[in-house]
Every structure is written in structure tokens, then in C-alpha cells.
Short mmCIF file of C-alpha atoms in Angstrom, two decimals:
data_model
loop_
_atom_site.label_atom_id
_atom_site.label_comp_id
_atom_site.label_asym_id
_atom_site.label_seq_id
_atom_site.Cartn_x
_atom_site.Cartn_y
_atom_site.Cartn_z
CA MET A 1 -0.72 32.40 11.27
CA ALA A 2 -4.03 32.14 13.13
CA ARG A 3 -5.03 35.04 15.32
CA GLN A 4 -4.95 34.39 19.08
CA LEU A 5 -7.90 35.19 21.35
CA ARG A 6 -7.37 36.27 24.95
CA ILE A 7 -9.97 34.35 26.97
CA GLU A 8 -10.55 33.87 30.67
CA VAL A 9 -12.32 30.85 32.18
CA ALA A 10 -13.92 31.27 35.62
CA TYR A 11 -15.30 28.86 38.22
CA ALA A 12 -16.55 30.29 41.51
CA LEU A 13 -17.33 28.63 44.80
CA ALA A 14 -18.57 30.32 47.97
CA GLN A 15 -15.01 30.56 49.32
CA VAL A 16 -12.91 31.09 46.20
CA GLN A 17 -12.98 32.18 42.57
CA ASP A 18 -10.67 30.30 40.20
CA LEU A 19 -9.73 32.30 37.07
CA VAL A 20 -7.58 30.93 34.27
CA PRO A 21 -6.36 33.25 31.48
CA LEU A 22 -5.81 31.54 28.12
CA ALA A 23 -4.65 32.31 24.61
CA LEU A 24 -6.62 30.24 22.10
CA ALA A 25 -6.77 30.13 18.33
CA GLU A 26 -9.49 32.15 16.67
CA GLY A 27 -12.63 30.04 16.26
CA ALA A 28 -12.25 28.25 19.62
CA SER A 29 -15.47 27.23 21.36
CA ALA A 30 -16.54 27.72 24.98
CA ARG A 31 -16.13 23.98 25.55
CA GLU A 32 -12.55 24.05 24.20
CA ALA A 33 -11.70 26.94 26.51
CA VAL A 34 -13.01 25.07 29.56
CA GLU A 35 -11.13 21.92 28.60
CA ALA A 36 -7.90 23.88 28.05
CA SER A 37 -8.25 25.65 31.42
CA GLY A 38 -7.76 22.49 33.50
CA LEU A 39 -10.63 23.51 35.81
CA ILE A 40 -12.59 20.31 35.16
CA ARG A 41 -9.82 18.14 36.60
CA ARG A 42 -8.79 20.64 39.31
CA HIS A 43 -12.32 20.84 40.77
CA GLY A 44 -13.48 17.29 39.97
CA LEU A 45 -16.31 18.46 37.70
CA ALA A 46 -18.29 16.16 35.40
CA ALA A 47 -17.38 17.38 31.91
CA THR A 48 -20.66 16.14 30.42
CA ASP A 49 -22.88 18.04 32.88
CA LEU A 50 -21.33 21.51 32.62
CA VAL A 51 -23.49 24.58 32.09
CA LEU A 52 -21.52 27.47 30.58
CA GLY A 53 -22.14 31.18 30.48
CA ILE A 54 -20.66 34.40 29.15
CA SER A 55 -21.47 37.66 30.92
CA GLY A 56 -23.92 35.83 33.17
CA ARG A 57 -25.95 34.45 30.27
CA ARG A 58 -26.15 30.78 29.45
CA VAL A 59 -24.43 29.74 26.20
CA ALA A 60 -24.10 26.52 24.23
CA PRO A 61 -20.74 24.76 24.65
CA GLU A 62 -20.24 25.03 20.87
CA ARG A 63 -20.48 28.84 20.90
CA ARG A 64 -17.48 30.44 19.21
CA LEU A 65 -15.59 32.89 21.39
CA ARG A 66 -14.57 36.48 20.78
CA ASP A 67 -11.42 38.16 22.01
CA GLY A 68 -11.63 39.27 25.65
CA GLU A 69 -14.60 37.14 26.69
CA ARG A 70 -14.83 35.28 29.98
CA VAL A 71 -16.36 31.81 29.96
CA GLU A 72 -18.09 31.00 33.26
CA ILE A 73 -18.71 27.49 34.54
CA LEU A 74 -22.12 27.89 36.16
CA ARG A 75 -23.35 25.98 39.19
CA ASN A 76 -26.91 25.10 40.12
CA LEU A 77 -28.61 27.49 42.51
CA ALA A 78 -28.94 26.22 46.08
CA SER A 79 -32.52 27.54 46.17
CA ASP A 80 -34.99 29.36 43.98
CA PRO A 81 -34.29 33.13 44.33
CA LYS A 82 -38.01 33.99 44.42
CA GLU A 83 -38.71 31.46 47.14
CA ALA A 84 -35.71 32.64 49.18
CA ARG A 85 -37.00 36.24 48.94
CA ARG A 86 -40.47 35.12 50.12
CA LEU A 87 -38.96 33.33 53.12
CA ARG A 88 -36.90 36.40 54.10
CA ALA A 89 -39.99 38.63 53.85
CA ARG A 90 -42.02 36.20 55.95
CA ARG A 91 -39.32 36.13 58.65
CA ALA A 92 -39.07 39.94 58.64
CA ARG A 93 -42.84 40.29 59.15
CA ARG A 94 -42.70 37.97 62.17
CA ARG A 95 -40.17 40.21 63.94
#
């Protein structure tokens, strides 16, 4: 009997974080976990354009998972963090 992995798949929006715990067969990939979670359909995501991460680091969809990992569906940043920091500093100097 194949060993089961305990995996969590996460998708976060500004207002809510959607977490789905799963039990998958050993050797499952990050892509398989996301597909099994139902988050693609629930949030109307384009399955071909997904960027995935584990522990905040980008991973390939084919990456094999380890027990206890959390697969994150990453979103594009609204703005460049460095540019946002520059704008805040500029506004603070004006005050």
C-alpha cells in the first residue's frame, strides 16, 4: 500500500485565505495537489498560468512533494516592492 502524504494547498486573496488539506499518494506533484484541491475551479483560476510555491519559494509544478508541505498558489504582485518603498519614502519626506 502506498504511503499517504499530508499536504495543504493555499490560495490567498486580500480578504481571505483558502486552505485545503489533502492526503495524496507518495510521489504526488505540486500540480497534482493543486488540481486535487479544487481551488482552480472555486476561484476561477487559469490552470495553465499558475505559479506555485512552497515556503514562499517558487517551485516547478512537477516538483514532488514531501509529507507536511504546503503548496501555495502565488499571485502577481500589484507593484514592485522596491518602487513602492521609494514612493513611501518620497511621501514621508514631503511631510
